[in-house]
Every structure is written in C-alpha cells, then in structure tokens.
Coordinates of C-alpha atoms in Angstrom, one line a residue:
M213 CA 10.8 57.8 35.7
T214 CA 8.8 60.8 34.5
R215 CA 8.8 61.4 30.7
A216 CA 11.9 64.3 31.3
Q217 CA 14.1 61.7 32.8
R218 CA 13.9 59.0 30.3
A219 CA 14.8 61.8 27.4
Q220 CA 17.8 63.0 29.7
S221 CA 19.2 59.2 30.4
Q222 CA 18.4 58.2 26.5
T223 CA 21.5 57.8 24.0
T224 CA 22.4 60.0 21.4
V225 CA 21.7 57.3 18.6
S226 CA 18.5 58.5 16.4
S227 CA 15.9 55.9 15.5
A228 CA 15.6 57.7 12.0
T229 CA 16.4 55.0 9.3
P230 CA 19.4 56.0 7.0
T231 CA 19.0 57.0 3.3
R232 CA 21.8 54.9 2.7
V233 CA 22.8 51.4 4.1
A234 CA 26.1 50.3 3.9
R235 CA 27.3 48.4 1.2
A236 CA 28.1 44.5 1.4
T237 CA 31.3 43.1 2.6
S238 CA 30.8 39.6 1.2
A239 CA 31.3 39.9 -2.2
K240 CA 34.9 39.5 -3.2
P241 CA 37.2 42.3 -4.2
G242 CA 37.9 42.7 -7.9
C243 CA 34.4 40.7 -8.9
V244 CA 32.7 41.6 -11.8
A245 CA 28.9 40.9 -12.1
F246 CA 27.5 41.2 -15.8
V247 CA 24.1 42.4 -14.9
G248 CA 20.9 42.2 -17.8
S249 CA 18.5 45.1 -17.0
G250 CA 15.9 43.8 -19.2
P251 CA 13.7 44.6 -21.9
G252 CA 12.7 48.1 -21.0
D253 CA 10.7 48.1 -18.2
P254 CA 12.7 48.5 -14.6
G255 CA 10.5 46.5 -12.5
L256 CA 11.6 43.2 -15.0
L257 CA 14.9 43.6 -13.3
T258 CA 15.8 40.2 -11.0
V259 CA 16.4 40.5 -7.5
R260 CA 19.8 39.4 -8.0
A261 CA 20.2 42.2 -10.0
A262 CA 19.0 44.8 -8.1
D263 CA 20.8 43.3 -5.1
L264 CA 24.0 43.6 -6.9
I265 CA 23.9 47.0 -8.1
R266 CA 22.9 48.1 -4.4
E267 CA 26.0 46.6 -3.3
A268 CA 28.4 47.5 -5.6
E269 CA 30.9 50.4 -5.9
I270 CA 30.9 51.1 -9.1
V271 CA 28.5 50.7 -11.6
I272 CA 29.8 50.5 -15.4
T273 CA 26.7 51.4 -17.5
E274 CA 25.3 50.9 -21.0
G275 CA 22.2 52.5 -22.2
P276 CA 21.5 56.1 -21.0
E277 CA 18.4 55.1 -19.1
H278 CA 20.4 53.0 -16.8
P279 CA 22.1 56.0 -14.7
A280 CA 18.5 57.0 -13.6
L281 CA 17.7 52.9 -12.9
V282 CA 20.4 53.1 -10.4
R283 CA 19.4 56.4 -8.6
A284 CA 16.0 54.5 -8.6
L285 CA 17.2 51.2 -6.6
L286 CA 19.2 53.5 -4.3
G287 CA 16.5 55.8 -3.4
L288 CA 18.7 58.8 -4.6
P289 CA 16.9 61.7 -6.1
E290 CA 18.8 63.4 -9.8
G291 CA 21.5 65.4 -8.2
A292 CA 22.1 63.8 -4.8
E293 CA 25.4 62.6 -3.9
G294 CA 26.1 58.9 -2.5
G295 CA 25.6 55.7 -4.3
P296 CA 28.2 53.8 -6.9
E297 CA 30.8 55.7 -9.0
L298 CA 28.9 55.0 -12.2
V299 CA 31.5 54.9 -15.5
D300 CA 29.8 54.8 -19.4
G301 CA 31.0 51.6 -20.7
G302 CA 28.6 52.4 -23.8
F303 CA 30.7 55.2 -25.4
G304 CA 33.6 57.0 -25.4
E305 CA 34.9 59.9 -25.1
D306 CA 34.2 61.3 -28.5
G307 CA 30.3 60.0 -27.9
Q308 CA 31.3 56.9 -30.6
P309 CA 29.9 53.9 -29.6
L310 CA 33.0 51.2 -27.6
T311 CA 34.2 48.5 -29.7
H312 CA 33.6 45.5 -27.8
A313 CA 36.8 45.1 -26.9
A314 CA 37.2 48.5 -25.9
R315 CA 34.0 48.0 -23.2
A316 CA 35.9 44.5 -22.4
K317 CA 39.5 47.2 -21.1
V318 CA 37.6 49.4 -19.4
V319 CA 35.5 46.2 -17.3
V320 CA 38.7 45.0 -16.4
K321 CA 40.5 48.4 -15.8
Q322 CA 37.7 49.2 -13.3
A323 CA 37.8 45.4 -11.7
K324 CA 41.6 45.7 -11.0
R325 CA 40.7 48.9 -8.7
G326 CA 40.4 45.7 -6.3
A327 CA 36.0 47.1 -6.2
R328 CA 33.0 45.7 -6.3
V329 CA 31.6 46.1 -10.1
V330 CA 28.7 45.6 -12.1
R331 CA 28.7 45.5 -15.8
L332 CA 24.8 46.5 -16.7
L333 CA 23.8 45.8 -20.0
T334 CA 20.9 46.0 -21.7
G335 CA 18.7 43.0 -22.1
D336 CA 20.6 39.9 -21.5
P337 CA 24.7 39.3 -21.0
F338 CA 25.0 36.7 -23.2
V339 CA 22.4 38.0 -26.1
Y340 CA 23.4 40.0 -28.6
A341 CA 25.6 42.0 -26.3
S342 CA 29.6 42.2 -25.3
G343 CA 28.9 40.3 -22.3
P344 CA 31.1 37.1 -23.7
E345 CA 34.0 39.2 -24.7
E346 CA 33.8 41.2 -21.7
A347 CA 33.6 37.9 -19.6
A348 CA 36.8 36.3 -21.6
A349 CA 38.6 38.8 -21.0
C350 CA 37.8 39.3 -16.8
A351 CA 38.7 35.3 -17.4
K352 CA 42.1 35.9 -19.1
A353 CA 42.8 38.9 -16.6
G354 CA 42.3 36.2 -13.5
L355 CA 39.3 38.1 -12.5
D356 CA 36.0 36.7 -10.6
F357 CA 32.9 37.2 -12.4
E358 CA 29.2 36.3 -12.3
I359 CA 26.3 36.1 -14.8
V360 CA 23.1 37.6 -14.4
P361 CA 20.4 36.8 -16.7
G362 CA 18.5 39.5 -17.7
V363 CA 14.7 38.9 -18.9
S364 CA 14.3 38.2 -22.1
S365 CA 12.6 40.5 -24.6
A366 CA 11.6 37.2 -27.2
A367 CA 9.4 36.2 -24.3
A368 CA 8.2 39.5 -22.1
V369 CA 7.7 41.6 -25.2
P370 CA 4.6 39.3 -26.4
A371 CA 3.8 38.8 -23.2
Y372 CA 3.5 42.9 -22.6
A373 CA 1.7 43.1 -26.0
G374 CA -1.0 40.1 -24.5
I375 CA 0.2 37.2 -26.9
P376 CA 1.3 34.3 -25.4
L377 CA 3.8 32.1 -27.1
T378 CA 2.7 28.7 -26.5
T379 CA -0.6 27.3 -25.7
K380 CA -2.7 24.1 -25.3
D381 CA -3.3 23.7 -28.8
H382 CA 0.1 25.5 -29.8
R383 CA 3.0 24.3 -28.3
E384 CA 5.9 24.9 -31.1
V385 CA 7.7 28.6 -30.8
T386 CA 10.6 29.0 -32.7
V387 CA 13.0 32.6 -32.1
V388 CA 14.8 33.6 -35.2
T389 CA 17.2 36.3 -35.6
A390 CA 16.3 38.3 -39.2
G391 CA 19.5 38.2 -41.1
D392 CA 20.1 38.2 -45.3
K393 CA 20.8 34.6 -45.0
V394 CA 18.0 32.8 -43.4
D395 CA 16.4 30.6 -45.2
W396 CA 12.7 30.8 -44.5
S397 CA 11.1 27.4 -46.0
R398 CA 12.2 26.1 -42.8
Y399 CA 9.8 27.8 -41.1
A400 CA 6.7 27.7 -43.0
E401 CA 5.1 25.3 -41.0
T402 CA 6.1 26.1 -37.6
K403 CA 3.1 27.1 -35.4
T404 CA 4.5 30.4 -33.7
L405 CA 7.5 32.2 -35.1
V406 CA 9.2 34.7 -33.0
L407 CA 11.3 37.3 -35.3
L408 CA 14.1 39.2 -33.4
S409 CA 15.3 42.7 -35.8
A410 CA 12.6 42.2 -38.3
V411 CA 11.3 45.6 -38.6
N412 CA 13.4 45.9 -42.3
S413 CA 13.3 43.2 -43.7
I414 CA 9.5 42.6 -42.6
S415 CA 8.1 42.6 -46.4
D416 CA 10.4 39.9 -48.0
I417 CA 10.0 37.5 -44.8
A418 CA 6.3 37.8 -45.4
K419 CA 6.8 37.6 -49.4
A420 CA 9.4 34.3 -48.8
L421 CA 7.1 33.0 -45.9
V422 CA 4.2 33.0 -48.5
A423 CA 5.9 31.9 -51.1
A424 CA 7.2 28.8 -48.9
G425 CA 3.6 27.6 -49.0
R426 CA 2.1 29.7 -45.3
D427 CA -0.9 31.1 -45.3
P428 CA -1.4 34.7 -46.5
E429 CA -4.0 35.2 -43.8
T430 CA -1.4 34.5 -40.8
P431 CA -2.2 36.7 -37.9
V432 CA 1.4 39.0 -37.3
A433 CA 1.6 41.3 -34.5
M434 CA 5.1 43.7 -34.7
T435 CA 6.0 45.6 -31.0
R436 CA 8.0 48.2 -31.0
T437 CA 9.8 49.7 -27.4
G438 CA 8.0 46.5 -25.7
T439 CA 7.1 46.8 -21.8
T440 CA 7.8 50.8 -21.9
T441 CA 5.0 53.1 -21.8
D442 CA 6.1 53.9 -25.5
Q443 CA 5.0 50.5 -26.4
H444 CA 2.7 50.0 -29.7
T445 CA 1.3 47.1 -31.6
V446 CA 0.2 46.4 -34.8
T447 CA -1.7 43.5 -35.4
S448 CA -1.8 42.3 -39.3
T449 CA -1.6 39.2 -41.8
L450 CA 1.4 38.0 -43.6
E451 CA -0.8 39.6 -46.6
H452 CA -0.7 42.6 -45.5
I453 CA 2.2 43.4 -42.5
A454 CA 4.9 45.3 -44.7
A455 CA 2.4 48.0 -45.1
D456 CA 0.6 48.0 -41.9
A457 CA 3.8 48.6 -40.4
R458 CA 5.5 51.0 -42.5
A459 CA 1.6 52.8 -42.1
A460 CA 2.4 53.1 -38.3
R461 CA 5.6 54.3 -39.1
M462 CA 7.5 51.0 -36.6
A463 CA 10.8 51.1 -35.9
P464 CA 13.5 48.9 -33.9
P465 CA 13.8 47.9 -31.3
A466 CA 10.8 45.3 -32.0
V467 CA 9.4 42.2 -31.7
T468 CA 7.2 40.3 -34.4
V469 CA 5.2 37.5 -33.3
I470 CA 3.6 35.5 -36.7
G471 CA 1.3 32.6 -35.8
D472 CA -2.5 31.9 -34.9
V473 CA -1.3 32.8 -31.0
V474 CA -1.5 36.4 -32.3
A475 CA -5.8 36.3 -32.4
M476 CA -5.6 35.9 -28.9
R477 CA -4.3 39.2 -28.3
D478 CA -8.0 40.9 -28.4
A479 CA -8.7 39.2 -25.1
L480 CA -5.2 39.1 -23.1
S481 CA -4.3 42.8 -24.4
W482 CA -3.4 44.2 -20.7
F483 CA -0.5 47.0 -21.0
E484 CA -1.1 48.8 -24.0
T485 CA -5.2 49.0 -22.5
K486 CA -4.2 50.5 -18.9
P487 CA -6.7 53.8 -18.2
L488 CA -3.7 56.3 -18.5
F489 CA -1.5 54.2 -20.7
G490 CA 1.5 56.3 -22.1
W491 CA -0.3 59.7 -20.4
R492 CA 2.2 62.6 -20.0
I493 CA 0.9 63.5 -16.4
L494 CA 2.1 66.4 -14.9
V495 CA 2.8 66.2 -10.6
P496 CA 3.1 69.9 -9.6
R497 CA 4.8 68.7 -5.8
T498 CA 7.7 68.6 -3.8
K499 CA 10.1 65.9 -4.2
E500 CA 9.7 64.4 -1.4
Q501 CA 5.7 64.4 -1.7
A502 CA 5.5 63.1 -5.3
G503 CA 6.8 59.5 -4.6
S504 CA 3.8 57.8 -3.8
L505 CA 1.6 59.3 -6.3
S506 CA 3.6 58.9 -9.0
A507 CA 4.0 55.4 -8.5
R508 CA 0.3 54.9 -8.9
L509 CA 0.1 56.8 -11.7
R510 CA 2.5 54.5 -13.2
G511 CA 0.5 51.7 -12.0
F512 CA -1.8 52.8 -14.2
G513 CA -0.1 52.7 -17.0
G514 CA 1.1 56.9 -16.6
V515 CA 4.2 58.6 -17.5
P516 CA 4.5 61.2 -14.1
E517 CA 6.6 64.1 -14.3
E518 CA 7.2 65.4 -11.4
V519 CA 7.5 69.5 -11.3
P520 CA 8.4 70.7 -8.1
T521 CA 6.1 74.2 -7.5
I522 CA 7.0 74.6 -3.6
S523 CA 9.9 74.4 -1.5
V524 CA 10.2 73.2 2.3
E525 CA 12.4 75.1 4.3
P526 CA 13.5 75.3 7.7
P527 CA 11.8 78.5 9.9
R528 CA 13.4 81.7 9.6
N529 CA 13.7 82.0 13.7
P530 CA 14.0 78.3 14.6
L531 CA 14.1 79.2 18.5
Q532 CA 10.1 78.9 18.9
M533 CA 10.9 75.2 17.6
D534 CA 13.8 74.8 19.9
K535 CA 11.3 76.1 22.8
A536 CA 8.7 73.5 22.2
V537 CA 11.0 70.8 21.7
R538 CA 12.3 71.3 24.9
G539 CA 9.1 72.1 26.7
L540 CA 7.8 68.6 25.1
V541 CA 10.9 66.6 26.6
E542 CA 10.5 68.4 29.9
G543 CA 6.0 67.5 29.8
R544 CA 4.8 71.1 28.9
Y545 CA 2.3 69.1 26.5
E546 CA -0.6 66.6 26.6
W547 CA -0.8 66.0 23.1
I548 CA 1.2 66.5 20.0
A549 CA -0.7 67.0 16.6
F550 CA 1.3 66.4 13.1
T551 CA -1.0 67.9 10.2
S552 CA 1.2 66.9 7.2
V553 CA 4.4 64.9 6.4
N554 CA 6.6 67.8 6.7
A555 CA 5.5 68.6 9.7
V556 CA 6.5 65.2 11.0
K557 CA 10.1 65.5 8.9
A558 CA 10.3 68.6 10.8
V559 CA 10.4 67.9 14.4
R560 CA 12.0 64.3 13.3
E561 CA 15.1 66.6 12.0
K562 CA 15.1 68.6 15.6
F563 CA 15.0 65.5 17.4
E564 CA 18.3 64.1 15.5
D565 CA 19.8 68.1 16.2
Y566 CA 19.1 67.0 19.9
G567 CA 20.2 63.6 19.8
L568 CA 16.9 62.2 20.7
D569 CA 14.4 59.5 19.6
A570 CA 11.2 58.2 19.7
R571 CA 11.5 57.4 23.3
A572 CA 10.5 61.3 24.1
F573 CA 7.1 61.0 23.3
S574 CA 6.8 58.9 26.3
G575 CA 3.1 59.6 28.2
L576 CA 2.5 62.2 25.0
K577 CA -0.3 61.6 23.1
I578 CA -0.1 61.8 19.3
A579 CA -2.6 63.1 16.4
A580 CA -2.4 63.0 12.5
V581 CA -4.5 64.5 10.3
G582 CA -4.7 61.7 8.1
D583 CA -3.6 58.0 7.2
K584 CA -0.4 59.1 5.2
T585 CA 0.9 61.7 8.4
A586 CA 0.0 58.6 10.3
A587 CA 2.4 56.6 8.2
A588 CA 4.8 58.9 8.6
I589 CA 4.8 58.6 12.2
A590 CA 4.8 54.9 12.2
D591 CA 8.1 54.9 10.2
W592 CA 9.2 56.6 13.5
G593 CA 8.1 53.8 15.3
L594 CA 5.5 55.7 17.3
R595 CA 1.4 55.0 16.6
P596 CA -0.9 57.7 16.8
D597 CA -3.7 58.1 18.9
L598 CA -5.8 60.1 17.1
V599 CA -6.4 59.8 13.2
P600 CA -9.8 61.1 12.3
S601 CA -12.8 58.7 11.4
G602 CA -14.0 60.9 8.6
E603 CA -12.9 63.4 6.4
Q604 CA -9.1 63.7 6.5
S605 CA -8.6 67.1 7.3
A606 CA -8.1 69.6 10.4
A607 CA -12.0 69.8 10.1
G608 CA -12.1 66.0 10.8
L609 CA -9.8 65.6 13.0
L610 CA -11.6 68.5 15.3
E611 CA -14.5 66.3 14.8
D612 CA -12.7 63.5 16.9
W613 CA -10.7 65.7 19.2
P614 CA -12.0 65.3 23.2
E615 CA -12.6 68.5 24.7
Y616 CA -10.4 69.6 27.6
D617 CA -11.4 68.0 30.7
E618 CA -9.6 69.0 34.2
L619 CA -10.4 66.0 36.2
L620 CA -8.8 63.2 33.4
D621 CA -6.2 65.6 31.9
P622 CA -3.6 66.8 33.7
I623 CA -2.0 69.1 31.0
N624 CA -4.1 71.4 28.9
R625 CA -1.4 72.3 26.3
V626 CA -1.0 71.0 23.0
F627 CA 2.1 71.3 20.5
L628 CA 1.0 72.0 16.9
P629 CA 4.2 72.2 14.6
R630 CA 2.6 73.7 11.5
A631 CA 3.3 75.6 7.9
D632 CA 4.1 79.1 8.1
I633 CA 1.2 79.4 5.7
A634 CA -1.5 77.1 7.7
T635 CA -5.0 78.0 8.4
E636 CA -6.0 79.1 12.1
N637 CA -9.1 76.8 12.0
L638 CA -7.3 73.9 13.9
V639 CA -6.1 76.4 16.3
A640 CA -9.5 78.5 16.9
G641 CA -11.2 74.9 17.1
L642 CA -8.8 73.4 20.0
I643 CA -9.4 76.3 21.9
D644 CA -13.1 76.3 21.7
L645 CA -12.7 72.8 23.3
G646 CA -10.6 74.0 26.0
W647 CA -7.1 73.3 25.2
E648 CA -4.2 75.8 24.8
C649 CA -2.1 75.7 21.5
D650 CA 1.6 76.2 20.8
D651 CA 1.0 77.2 17.2
V652 CA 4.3 76.9 16.0
T653 CA 6.1 77.3 12.9
A654 CA 8.1 74.2 12.0
Y655 CA 9.0 74.9 8.2
R656 CA 8.5 77.3 5.8
T657 CA 6.6 76.6 1.8
V658 CA 8.3 79.0 -0.6
R659 CA 7.3 79.0 -4.0
A660 CA 10.0 76.9 -6.5
A661 CA 12.3 78.0 -9.3
P662 CA 10.5 77.7 -12.6
P663 CA 11.1 74.7 -14.6
P664 CA 13.3 74.6 -17.3
A665 CA 11.9 76.1 -20.5
P666 CA 11.0 72.8 -22.7
V667 CA 8.9 71.5 -19.4
R668 CA 7.4 75.5 -19.5
D669 CA 6.8 75.4 -23.1
A670 CA 5.0 71.5 -22.8
I671 CA 2.7 72.7 -20.1
K672 CA 1.3 75.9 -22.1
S673 CA 1.6 74.3 -25.6
G674 CA -0.6 71.1 -24.3
K675 CA 2.1 68.3 -24.4
F676 CA 0.9 66.8 -20.9
D677 CA -2.0 65.1 -21.3
A678 CA -3.3 65.6 -17.7
V679 CA -1.7 67.5 -14.4
V680 CA -2.7 66.6 -10.6
F681 CA -3.0 69.1 -8.2
T682 CA -3.1 67.8 -4.7
S683 CA -3.8 71.3 -3.2
S684 CA -4.7 74.9 -3.5
S685 CA -0.7 76.1 -3.3
T686 CA 0.2 73.4 -6.0
V687 CA -2.3 75.4 -8.6
R688 CA -1.2 79.1 -7.6
N689 CA 2.4 77.8 -7.9
L690 CA 2.2 76.3 -10.7
V691 CA 0.2 78.7 -12.7
G692 CA 2.8 81.7 -10.8
I693 CA 5.9 79.8 -12.1
A694 CA 4.7 77.6 -15.3
G695 CA 2.1 79.3 -16.5
K696 CA -1.6 77.8 -17.2
P697 CA -1.9 74.2 -18.5
H698 CA -3.6 74.1 -22.0
P699 CA -6.8 74.2 -22.7
S700 CA -6.9 70.1 -23.8
T701 CA -5.0 69.0 -20.4
V702 CA -7.2 67.1 -18.3
I703 CA -7.0 69.0 -14.7
A704 CA -7.4 66.6 -11.6
V705 CA -7.7 68.2 -8.4
I706 CA -7.7 66.6 -5.0
G707 CA -11.0 68.2 -3.2
P708 CA -13.7 71.4 -3.7
A709 CA -11.2 74.1 -2.5
T710 CA -8.5 73.2 -5.0
A711 CA -11.1 72.9 -7.6
K712 CA -12.3 76.4 -6.4
T713 CA -8.9 77.6 -6.9
A714 CA -8.0 76.2 -10.4
E715 CA -11.5 77.6 -11.7
D716 CA -10.6 81.2 -10.2
H717 CA -7.3 80.7 -12.0
G718 CA -9.2 79.9 -15.6
L719 CA -9.0 76.4 -15.5
R720 CA -11.8 73.6 -16.3
V721 CA -11.7 70.7 -14.0
D722 CA -12.4 67.6 -15.5
V723 CA -11.7 65.4 -12.4
L724 CA -13.0 65.3 -8.8
A725 CA -11.5 62.7 -6.2
S726 CA -14.2 61.9 -4.0
K727 CA -12.6 62.5 -1.0
P728 CA -9.4 64.5 -0.3
D729 CA -6.8 61.9 -0.7
V730 CA -4.0 61.0 -3.0
D731 CA -4.8 57.4 -3.9
E732 CA -8.3 58.7 -4.7
L733 CA -7.3 60.8 -7.0
V734 CA -5.3 59.4 -9.3
D735 CA -8.1 56.6 -8.9
A736 CA -10.4 59.2 -10.2
L737 CA -8.5 60.3 -12.8
A738 CA -8.0 56.7 -14.1
D739 CA -11.7 56.0 -14.0
F740 CA -11.8 59.2 -16.3
G741 CA -9.5 57.9 -18.6
A742 CA -11.2 54.3 -18.7
A743 CA -14.7 55.9 -19.7
R744 CA -12.5 57.9 -22.3
R745 CA -11.3 55.2 -23.8
A746 CA -14.4 53.7 -24.1
E747 CA -16.0 56.3 -25.8
L748 CA -13.3 56.0 -28.3
L749 CA -13.6 52.5 -28.9
E750 CA -17.5 52.5 -29.1
A751 CA -17.3 55.5 -31.3
G752 CA -15.2 53.6 -33.7
L753 CA -12.1 56.1 -33.3
P754 CA -8.7 55.4 -32.6
V755 CA -7.5 55.7 -28.7
T756 CA -5.9 58.7 -28.8
K757 CA -4.6 60.6 -25.8
P758 CA -5.4 64.3 -24.5
S759 CA -2.5 65.8 -26.1
E760 CA -3.0 64.3 -29.2
R761 CA -6.2 66.3 -29.7
K762 CA -6.2 70.1 -29.6
P763 CA -9.9 71.1 -29.4
A764 CA -10.9 74.9 -29.5
T765 CA -12.9 74.5 -26.4
R766 CA -14.0 71.9 -23.8
K767 CA -17.4 70.7 -22.3
S768 CA -17.6 70.6 -18.4
K769 CA -16.6 67.1 -17.5
A770 CA -16.4 66.9 -13.6
T771 CA -16.1 63.6 -12.6
S772 CA -15.9 62.0 -8.7
S773 CA -15.0 58.3 -8.6
R774 CA -15.1 55.8 -6.0

C-alpha cells in the first residue's frame, strides 16, 4: 500500500493530545474534599491534592494565589477557558473576610449542587483554619467529605531555611503558638522550640525565656514567607533577636526556631543560597515557548515573568500550506524539515483540520533543527531521521544533510514549513546539495502588543534583575514594545547573533550561553549569579540582587558557561 493509500484509509481520529482530560466520574456527587495547599511553595502540594483539583467541577478558593495554582495544575494559561468553576470562599462581595460560619455556608451551598467540590485552604485544613467548622457543616447537611492535609509550615519552613528540627543529638522539639497566656518558663529547658505567630511578641518571649534560665546566647532563627522566593531568614540569639528582627523589618507570616539546631543553617542552607534566588527575571518569549525556560529558572530560585514579544499567527494565505500538505499525503516529498517547534505545531494543526494523523508520514524522512524541535515531533509519536550532531541550527542541519543521490533517493523534493521571517540560508544550502525545496510559510510571527504600563516601567527603571533573550527578534521586539532594560539589569543572550543585536540596541551583554540552547542559557545565567554571590560574600558585603543596586556605569562582564 502506498503512503497516499494509507493516508486515505486512516480514520479521522487525531493523535493530538487533548489539552484538558475528561474529569473522572468515580467521585461521589456532592462530596467535598478539604484540601490543604501547604505553606506556600506550590511544589509542596500533595499528589492526592493535585488529583482532586484536576477532577473537581468546583474549587472554592481561599487565598489570592489559589486561582493561579489551579490553572497551573490544569495547564491553563491565564484568561483561558476551561477548568473547574472557581468560587471565592475567603472573602465576601464587600471585600471583607468571611467568618467561619459564612465560609461553611458557601461550601454546603456548592456541594448541594451535586458537584465534585474541592475546598482549597491555605496551609492545612485542620490547623489554624476554618476546616473543622466547614466539615462539621457538611456532616450536619449529610454530605460526604474527606480531609487532605497540607504540608505543615512548622516543619517545612525551617527545612527551607536549612534548619533541622531534630538531629541525633537533639531529639526533643516542641511547637508553640505564641499567645497572650503562654507560660514560657515551661519551655526554658526545651531543646528545640518552634514558635508560630511570634513576630510581634518575640521581644517579650525572649525576655521570658532568659528570665526562666535559658542562655541569652541560645541561637534563634526567624523565617518569613517561608518556602517562597520572598523567603528571608534572620539568625540571632535570644538576647538580640528582637532588635535584629526589627532591623530586618520582619513581618508575619513567620516561623521562629530557638535552639542549637539553628547553628546548622550555616552548612545546610540550600534554598536562599540558590544562585538566582529571588531574582525577578524577564522572559520575552511567546507564551507557548516560555514554559521550559521559566521552569528551569525557578529551579535556580528565579522568579520568571513572561512578557510575550512575538505573536504566532496563521499565514495570510493558507493555500500554500494546504497544497503542501496534500503533496505530502500524495508522496510528493522525500523529506520534511522542521526548523522550530512552531513549525511542528502548524503542520500538526493543519493535519487535524484534514482529519489526518501521524500515519501520513509513512515513508517520509523527517529532519529536526534541534532537540527541542525533535521533542515536539516525538510528542506526535514520530522519530526524526536527522538531528544536527553539532550546532543546533540551520547551519548545523546542513552540515549533516546528505547530498541528493538519484540512485538512492526516489524523490528529490523537500517540504520546508517555516516562519514568514525565516532566512534563506537553509534553502540555498539544500539546493546546493541537489535538492528541490518547497519553502512554505506555515506561520507568521508578528510583534505582540505592549505589556501593561507597570511592566514597562519595571523594565526601564531596573526593577527586573535579569532578562534572557533567546533570539535577535526578542531583542528587537522587546525594545520596540517596552523600551530598553535599565543598565543595572543583567542581560543574558543565547548566542553571538543575539548578542550583536543586543549591542546594536545599546545593551551591554553580561552572559553568553556556550551554545545556542535554552537550557545552556539558563545555566550560564545561574553560573553568573553564583559567581556574583561568591564575590559579594568574599568582600564581606550583603548578598543583594542586581535590582537593588543602580550603578551609573557597568563594566563588560560577558561570560560563557559550560
């Protein structure tokens, strides 16, 4: 059977992965799951909690961060349709916090609709939360419910600060909520004390513990907004913690640890010492392309902020793509060469329009310009026959591309679906190798709309610590829609061509990836951040972020990593 016959006989079911899986039907209608979201880091959400949120038809939120958490779990960008109905269970229409009784009424009302309901609570549902009252209301109404604990801040926050609560030599730990009527003399000899809600009363607590016989030199650590990239820890002693906390402007929420275990932070601090910890990093890419880059930045402690500079749109005249896809099905081509993830997406969408799937590629050789494009092809259930062995670029692809051989190659034509602004080097190179090319505009890249005014102001005034440029077009478009980054902002670029474009626009390049790869770019920026941190510490200076310093001039510090 020929490739054309196979394509004509296939079903109209596409192999594309759906963006939203069907919700499970195993949960009993009207059941409420009280789910704790943990201490702050969304990565600490439990597996059971994540499963229930994905299956939910209604999610009753509590904190302002919860809608974004739900969207992230479902893979939905902001503003996209789909996902469960979101109901605010923390605040009323007047903007005031709801009482425990009022929150319980919201939960019962939604559950009586016969839907699968997740009640998302900050921290743990049964620890300093309204979960007990809400669950009792469900029980009274005859509704089934379950409790999904959240990771405890009493253990998680010290762990993120690099402070173990117990060791082989310190096996006693006590957690105390700092209230008005605590008899602190009872804890004078406790090896390790974990205090919750103690920021405003730490002076009185420290004095009471010292008066009860606790050594004034006992180590103390106070960590605010723990497990998030806003985390900040002050280490001191009982004698000085009140003054040091005031100087650092510590504010709730915070967890305080008192005991010799605090001394281990010097060796075990791992979160706040990440090379890009707390850096606000501008990612000027399309929303579809920013995911893996942003995830890698987060792994190094960065806070990526994605600002689209390019919008990917269909070609103005779709007839050329239609003709090329028909030619592919009819066996017109020997090769198809994908030069970007967007090209793969464009062809895949066109296949879906025609009711085709990956079987139409039977007998066709596939080339990918690099690993990321190859991965997009693999997601389609295909394996590329050619990926550059060296540089992942059009030039690298040409280095490995075979010459046309009329004895070995039954067809001499290549289908090249690309962007409207793609260069002609690849086409010219393939022609030199004896191939004929159908160079087809599969998608257009146009400049995106300017970002909101606060973002533009942040770019120009130096509120971003770094910006990562992944192509020359991202440089041109960012400067075009938002202006040039402030001189204090670290500029990281993916390759020499992007570096030249940045310099042509008056930008000083600080970081240059060792090869044109997104992962290498992020790693190079992390190396820069680590070296900068080491220099500050060696000089006896506090570790600051680039946005916290506004030098008038900057020396050239272009670096290459790996």
